[in-house]
Coordinates of C-alpha atoms in Angstrom, one line a residue:
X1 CA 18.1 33.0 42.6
X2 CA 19.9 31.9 39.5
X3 CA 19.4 28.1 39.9
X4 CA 15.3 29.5 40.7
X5 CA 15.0 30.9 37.4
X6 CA 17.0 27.7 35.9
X7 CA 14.3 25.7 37.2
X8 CA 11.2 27.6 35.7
X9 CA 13.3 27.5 33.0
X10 CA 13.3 24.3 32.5
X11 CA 9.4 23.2 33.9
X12 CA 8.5 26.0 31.5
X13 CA 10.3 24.8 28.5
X14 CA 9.5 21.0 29.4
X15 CA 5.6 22.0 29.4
X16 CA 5.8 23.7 26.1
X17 CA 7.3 20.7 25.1
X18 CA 4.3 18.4 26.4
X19 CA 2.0 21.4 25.0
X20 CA 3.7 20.3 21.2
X21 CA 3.6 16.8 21.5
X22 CA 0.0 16.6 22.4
X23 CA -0.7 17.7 18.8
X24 CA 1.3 15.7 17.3
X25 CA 0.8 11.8 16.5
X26 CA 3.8 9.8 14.8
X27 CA 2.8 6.5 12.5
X28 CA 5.4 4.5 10.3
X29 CA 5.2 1.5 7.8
X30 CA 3.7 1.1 4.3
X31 CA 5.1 3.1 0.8
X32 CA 2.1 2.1 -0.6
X33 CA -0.5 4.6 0.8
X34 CA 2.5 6.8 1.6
X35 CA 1.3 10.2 -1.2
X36 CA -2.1 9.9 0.3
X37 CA -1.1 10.2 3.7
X38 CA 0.7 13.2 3.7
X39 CA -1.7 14.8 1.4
X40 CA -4.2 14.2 4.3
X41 CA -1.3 15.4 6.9
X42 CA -0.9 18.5 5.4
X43 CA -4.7 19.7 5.1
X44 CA -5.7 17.9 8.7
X45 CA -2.8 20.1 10.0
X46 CA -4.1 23.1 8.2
X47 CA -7.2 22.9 9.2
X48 CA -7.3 21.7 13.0
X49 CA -3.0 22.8 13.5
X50 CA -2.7 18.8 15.0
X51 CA 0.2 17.5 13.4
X52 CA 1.0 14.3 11.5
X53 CA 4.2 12.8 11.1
X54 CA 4.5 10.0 8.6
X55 CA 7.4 7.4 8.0
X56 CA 7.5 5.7 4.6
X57 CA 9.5 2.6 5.9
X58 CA 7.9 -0.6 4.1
X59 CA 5.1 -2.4 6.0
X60 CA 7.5 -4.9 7.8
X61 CA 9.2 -1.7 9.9
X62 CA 5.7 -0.1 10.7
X63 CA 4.5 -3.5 11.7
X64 CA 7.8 -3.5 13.9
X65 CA 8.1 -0.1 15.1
X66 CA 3.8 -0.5 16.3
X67 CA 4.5 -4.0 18.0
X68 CA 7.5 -2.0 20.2
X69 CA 5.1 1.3 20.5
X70 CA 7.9 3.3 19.0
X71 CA 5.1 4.7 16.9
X72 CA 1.3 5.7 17.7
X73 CA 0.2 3.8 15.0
X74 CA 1.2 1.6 12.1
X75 CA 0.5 1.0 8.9
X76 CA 0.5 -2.4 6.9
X77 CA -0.6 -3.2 3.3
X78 CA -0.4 -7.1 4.9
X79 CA -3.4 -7.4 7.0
X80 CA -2.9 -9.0 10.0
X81 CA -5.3 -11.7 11.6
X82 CA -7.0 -12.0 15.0
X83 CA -4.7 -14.3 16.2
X84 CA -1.6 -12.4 15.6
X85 CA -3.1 -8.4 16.5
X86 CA -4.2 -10.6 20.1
X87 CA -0.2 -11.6 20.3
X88 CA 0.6 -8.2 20.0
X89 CA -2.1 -6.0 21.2
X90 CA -3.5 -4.6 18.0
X91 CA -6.2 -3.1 16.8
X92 CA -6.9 -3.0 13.0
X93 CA -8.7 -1.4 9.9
X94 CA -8.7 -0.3 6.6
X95 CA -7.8 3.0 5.6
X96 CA -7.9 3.2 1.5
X97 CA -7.8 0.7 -1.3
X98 CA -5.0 0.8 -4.0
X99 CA -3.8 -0.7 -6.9
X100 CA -0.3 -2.6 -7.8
X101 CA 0.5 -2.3 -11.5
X102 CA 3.1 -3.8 -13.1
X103 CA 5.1 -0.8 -14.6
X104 CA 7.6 -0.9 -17.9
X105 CA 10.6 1.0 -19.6
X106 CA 10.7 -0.3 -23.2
X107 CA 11.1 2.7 -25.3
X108 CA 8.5 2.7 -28.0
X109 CA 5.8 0.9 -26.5
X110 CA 3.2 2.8 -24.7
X111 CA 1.6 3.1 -21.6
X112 CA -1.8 0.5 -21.5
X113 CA -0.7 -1.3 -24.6
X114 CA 1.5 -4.0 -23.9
X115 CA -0.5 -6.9 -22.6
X116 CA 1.1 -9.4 -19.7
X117 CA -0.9 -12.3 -18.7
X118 CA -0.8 -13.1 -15.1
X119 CA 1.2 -16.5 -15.9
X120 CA 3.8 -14.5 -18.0
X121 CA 4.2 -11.8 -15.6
X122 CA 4.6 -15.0 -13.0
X123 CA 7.5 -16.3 -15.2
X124 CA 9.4 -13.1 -15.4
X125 CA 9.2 -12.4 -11.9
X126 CA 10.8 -15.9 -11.7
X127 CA 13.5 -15.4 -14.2
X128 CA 11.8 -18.3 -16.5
X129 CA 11.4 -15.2 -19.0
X130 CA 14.6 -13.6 -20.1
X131 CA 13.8 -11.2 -23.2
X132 CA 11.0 -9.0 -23.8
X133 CA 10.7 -11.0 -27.6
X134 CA 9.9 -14.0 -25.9
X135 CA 7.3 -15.8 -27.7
X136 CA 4.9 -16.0 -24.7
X137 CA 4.9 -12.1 -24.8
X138 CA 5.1 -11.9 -28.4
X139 CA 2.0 -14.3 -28.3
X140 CA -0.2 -11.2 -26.8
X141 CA 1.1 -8.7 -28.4
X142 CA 1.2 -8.9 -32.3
X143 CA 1.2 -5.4 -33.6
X144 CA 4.0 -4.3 -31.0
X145 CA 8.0 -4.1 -31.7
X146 CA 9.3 -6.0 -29.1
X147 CA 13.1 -5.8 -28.5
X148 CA 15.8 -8.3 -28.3
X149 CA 16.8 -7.0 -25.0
X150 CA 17.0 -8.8 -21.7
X151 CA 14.5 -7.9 -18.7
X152 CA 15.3 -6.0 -15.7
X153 CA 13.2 -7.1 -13.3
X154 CA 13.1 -4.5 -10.3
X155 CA 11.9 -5.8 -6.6
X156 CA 11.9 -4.5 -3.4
X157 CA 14.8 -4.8 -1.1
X158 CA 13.0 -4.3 2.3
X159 CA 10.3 -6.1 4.1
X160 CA 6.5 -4.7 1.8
X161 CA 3.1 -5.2 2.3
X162 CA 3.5 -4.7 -1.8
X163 CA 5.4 -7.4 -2.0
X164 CA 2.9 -9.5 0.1
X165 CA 0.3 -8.6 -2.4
X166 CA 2.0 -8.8 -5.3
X167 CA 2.9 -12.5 -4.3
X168 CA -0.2 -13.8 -3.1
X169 CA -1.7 -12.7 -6.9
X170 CA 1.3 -14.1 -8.5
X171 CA 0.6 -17.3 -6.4
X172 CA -2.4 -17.4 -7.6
X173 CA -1.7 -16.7 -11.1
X174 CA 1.0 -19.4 -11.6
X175 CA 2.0 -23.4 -9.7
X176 CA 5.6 -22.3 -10.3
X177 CA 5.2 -19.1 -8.5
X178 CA 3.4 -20.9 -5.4
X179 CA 5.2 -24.1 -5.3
X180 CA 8.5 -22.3 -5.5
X181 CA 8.2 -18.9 -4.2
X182 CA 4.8 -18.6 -2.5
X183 CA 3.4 -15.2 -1.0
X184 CA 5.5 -13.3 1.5
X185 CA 6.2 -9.3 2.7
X186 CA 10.1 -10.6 1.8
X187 CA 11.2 -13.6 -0.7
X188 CA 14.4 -14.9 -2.2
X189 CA 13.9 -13.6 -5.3
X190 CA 15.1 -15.5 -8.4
X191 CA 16.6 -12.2 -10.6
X192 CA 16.3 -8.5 -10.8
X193 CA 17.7 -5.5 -8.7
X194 CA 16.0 -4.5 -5.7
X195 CA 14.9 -0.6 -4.3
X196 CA 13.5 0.4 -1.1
X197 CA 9.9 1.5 -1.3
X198 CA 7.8 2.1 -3.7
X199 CA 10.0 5.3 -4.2
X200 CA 12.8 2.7 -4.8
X201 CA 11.5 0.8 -7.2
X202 CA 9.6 3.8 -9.0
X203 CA 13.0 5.1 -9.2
X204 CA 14.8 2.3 -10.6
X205 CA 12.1 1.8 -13.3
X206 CA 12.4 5.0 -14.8
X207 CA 16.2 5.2 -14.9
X208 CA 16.7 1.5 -16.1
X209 CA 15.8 0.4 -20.2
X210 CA 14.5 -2.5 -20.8
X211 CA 13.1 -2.9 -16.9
X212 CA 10.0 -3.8 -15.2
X213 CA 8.5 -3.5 -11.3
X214 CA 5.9 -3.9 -9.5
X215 CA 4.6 -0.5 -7.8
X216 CA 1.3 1.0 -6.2
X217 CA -0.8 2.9 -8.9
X218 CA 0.2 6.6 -7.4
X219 CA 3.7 6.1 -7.8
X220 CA 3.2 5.3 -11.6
X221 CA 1.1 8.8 -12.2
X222 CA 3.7 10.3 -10.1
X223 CA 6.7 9.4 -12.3
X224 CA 4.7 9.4 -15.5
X225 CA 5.4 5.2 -16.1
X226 CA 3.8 2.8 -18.5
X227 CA 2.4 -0.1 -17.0
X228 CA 1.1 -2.8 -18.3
X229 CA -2.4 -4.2 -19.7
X230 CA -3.6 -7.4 -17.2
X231 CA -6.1 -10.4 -17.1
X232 CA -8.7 -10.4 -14.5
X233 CA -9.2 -13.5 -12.5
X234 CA -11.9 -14.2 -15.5
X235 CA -9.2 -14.1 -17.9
X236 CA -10.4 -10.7 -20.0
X237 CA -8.0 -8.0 -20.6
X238 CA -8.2 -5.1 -18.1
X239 CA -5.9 -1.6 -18.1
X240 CA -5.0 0.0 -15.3
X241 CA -7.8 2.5 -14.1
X242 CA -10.2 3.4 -11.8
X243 CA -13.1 2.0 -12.9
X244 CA -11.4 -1.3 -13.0
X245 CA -10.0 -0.9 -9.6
X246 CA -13.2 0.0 -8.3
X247 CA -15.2 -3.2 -9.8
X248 CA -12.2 -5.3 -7.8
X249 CA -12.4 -3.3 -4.5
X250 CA -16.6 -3.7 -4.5
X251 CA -15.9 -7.4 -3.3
X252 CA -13.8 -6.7 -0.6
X253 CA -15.0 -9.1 2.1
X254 CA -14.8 -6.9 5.4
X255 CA -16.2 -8.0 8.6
X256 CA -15.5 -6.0 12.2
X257 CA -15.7 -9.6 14.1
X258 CA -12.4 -10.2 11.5
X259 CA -10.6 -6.8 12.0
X260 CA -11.4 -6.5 8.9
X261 CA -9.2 -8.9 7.3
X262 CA -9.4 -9.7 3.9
X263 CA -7.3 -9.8 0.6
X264 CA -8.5 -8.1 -2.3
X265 CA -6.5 -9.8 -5.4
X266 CA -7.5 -11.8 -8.3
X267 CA -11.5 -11.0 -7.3
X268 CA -14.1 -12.4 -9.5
X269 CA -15.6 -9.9 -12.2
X270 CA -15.0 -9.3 -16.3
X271 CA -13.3 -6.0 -15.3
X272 CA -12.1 -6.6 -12.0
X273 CA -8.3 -5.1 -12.0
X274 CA -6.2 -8.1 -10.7
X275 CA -4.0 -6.5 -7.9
X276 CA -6.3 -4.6 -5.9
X277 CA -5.1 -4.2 -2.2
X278 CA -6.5 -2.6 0.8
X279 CA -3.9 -0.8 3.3
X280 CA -4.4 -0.8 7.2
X281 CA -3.7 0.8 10.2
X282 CA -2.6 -0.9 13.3
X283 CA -3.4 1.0 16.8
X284 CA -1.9 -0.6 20.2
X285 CA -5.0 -1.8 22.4
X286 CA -3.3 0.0 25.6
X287 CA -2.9 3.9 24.4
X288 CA -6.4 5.0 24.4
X289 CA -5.3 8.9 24.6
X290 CA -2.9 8.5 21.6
X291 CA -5.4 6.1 19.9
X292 CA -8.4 8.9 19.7
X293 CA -6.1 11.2 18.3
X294 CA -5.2 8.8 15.7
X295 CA -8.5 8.0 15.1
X296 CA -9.7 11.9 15.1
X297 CA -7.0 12.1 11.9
X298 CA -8.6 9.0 9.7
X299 CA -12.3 10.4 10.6
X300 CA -11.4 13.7 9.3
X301 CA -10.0 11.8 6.2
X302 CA -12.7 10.1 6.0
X303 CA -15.1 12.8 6.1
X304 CA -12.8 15.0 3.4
X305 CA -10.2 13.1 1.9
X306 CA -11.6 11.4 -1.0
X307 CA -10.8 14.0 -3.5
X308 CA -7.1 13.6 -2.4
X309 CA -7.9 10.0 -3.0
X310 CA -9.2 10.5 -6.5
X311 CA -6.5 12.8 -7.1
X312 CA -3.7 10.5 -6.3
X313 CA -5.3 7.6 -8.0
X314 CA -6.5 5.7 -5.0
X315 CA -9.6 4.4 -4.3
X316 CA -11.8 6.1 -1.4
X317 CA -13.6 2.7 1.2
X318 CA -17.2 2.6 0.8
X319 CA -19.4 4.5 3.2
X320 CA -20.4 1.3 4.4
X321 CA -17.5 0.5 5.6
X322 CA -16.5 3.8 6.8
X323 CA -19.3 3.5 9.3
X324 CA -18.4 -0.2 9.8
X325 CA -15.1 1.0 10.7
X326 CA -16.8 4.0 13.4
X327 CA -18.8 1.1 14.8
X328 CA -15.0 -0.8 15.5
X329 CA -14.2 1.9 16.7
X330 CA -16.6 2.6 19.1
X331 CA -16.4 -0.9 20.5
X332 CA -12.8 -0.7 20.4
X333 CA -11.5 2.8 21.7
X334 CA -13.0 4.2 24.3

């Protein structure tokens, strides 16, 4: 009788279990869209009680962990292309657009006053710049008090699809950068100090005088940063806001045939903001079950999470290419 009741015990406990875990879907990867996602989380779970757990791990680990299907989905700010989602049985698409900004701590000079050109910012990154009075910045910047104080340059330490943007705009910024560093989710870097995550670097910014980093646009309003004034691919000054991350994302390239590969940096326009970058999901082309449920969470996000974008100082896709991405789907997942 006792081994009976062990046995309900157990098929009871293990279908409870199996009732949880349908409601839940696990994804992993990129820092970079990491606020925004558990904003949506958190209301899709109070609205509909399905559950959303989200890793913050650097693109490079949810790229890994959705190759081995240790997750439901993954997320990448590196966009992946057809031949490489075929290798690994992938589906792809975007989910948001965000910004990079290159953020400061130099007491005394504000936020959206000190002006980096691409090039400079290129030479710092590459430890060619030293000192924040260096006449290249000083050049740009004649009615600010620039110290005699060596630069801190902060980088991430783990494999980013940050990084991979970051690089392919400093690439295109600057020979040096491209013949001697090029674009990649993880380089040797020349100097600097290195944090996991956007957190890591974030973190490392604010604590550290005289340093500068390279972090998505939400992680600077979250931690209160200065960051810095840029050139657009046109060469005019541009700060970093939404209107000027919107006239760079309105170029985005998108195309379902291309699983909606593109890159957003450096795109033409007088107020284009420079480092504009798209973040994706990745969805394994076997788990159809899992994959609708996935899919059921970025529709309602979709459909309701643009003020969380605003908010968080993202920028919300088109509806064009919301429905673009509903057509993919379609095709796609059935």
């Amino acid at each position: 009788m006792l081994k009976k009741l062990a046995l309900v015990a157990l098929v009871t406990a293990a279908s409870v279990s199996s009732a949880f875990a349908a409601d839940k879907i696990n994804g992993a990867g990129a820092s970079f869209p990491a606020p925004l996602y558990y904003d949506w989380a958190y209301n899709y779970k109070k609205e509909t009680k399905n559950r959303v757990n989200y890793q913050s791990i650097g693109s490079g680990g949810g790229i890994k962990q959705i190759t081995k299907r240790v997750v439901d989905f993954g997320a990448s700010d590196k966009p992946l292309n057809s031949k490489k989602l075929a290798e690994a049985k992938l589906f792809q698409f975007p989910a948001v657009i965000g910004s990079i900004v290159i953020a400061f701590n130099v007491d005394g000079i504000a936020d959206e006053t000190l002006k980096l050109s691409n090039e400079v910012v290129a030479d710092i990154f590459a430890g060619k710049i030293t000192k924040w009075n260096d006449a290249k910045i000083a050049a740009d910047n004649s009615g600010i008090s620039l110290p005699n104080q060596k630069i801190i340059v902060v980088h991430r330490s783990d494999g980013s699809g940050t990084t991979y943007n970051f690089t392919y705009y400093l690439s295109g910024s600057s020979k040096n950068w491209k013949d001697n560093f090029g674009t990649g989710k993880a380089i040797d870097w020349a100097v600097g100090i290195g944090g996991k995550g956007n957190e890591g670097v974030a973190n490392l910014v604010k604590q550290t005088p005289y340093s500068i980093g390279y972090i998505e646009n939400a992680y600077k309003e979250k931690n209160n940063l200065s960051a810095a004034v840029l050139k657009t691919a046109n060469g005019k000054w541009v700060v970093a806001n939404e209107e000027n991350f919107k006239a760079a994302a309105k170029y985005a390239s998108w195309t379902k045939e291309d699983n909606f590969y593109a890159m957003l940096a450096l795109q033409p326009g007088d107020t284009s903001y420079p480092i504009v970058a798209a973040t994706f999901i990745l969805l394994p082309t076997e788990k159809t079950e899992t994959n609708k449920k996935s899919i059921a969470f970025y529709d309602y996000a979709f459909k309701n999470g643009d003020a969380s974008c605003k908010k968080l100082g993202y920028i919300p896709l088109p509806e064009a290419t919301k429905k673009m991405i509903r057509e993919y789907w379609a095709t796609n997942i059935k």
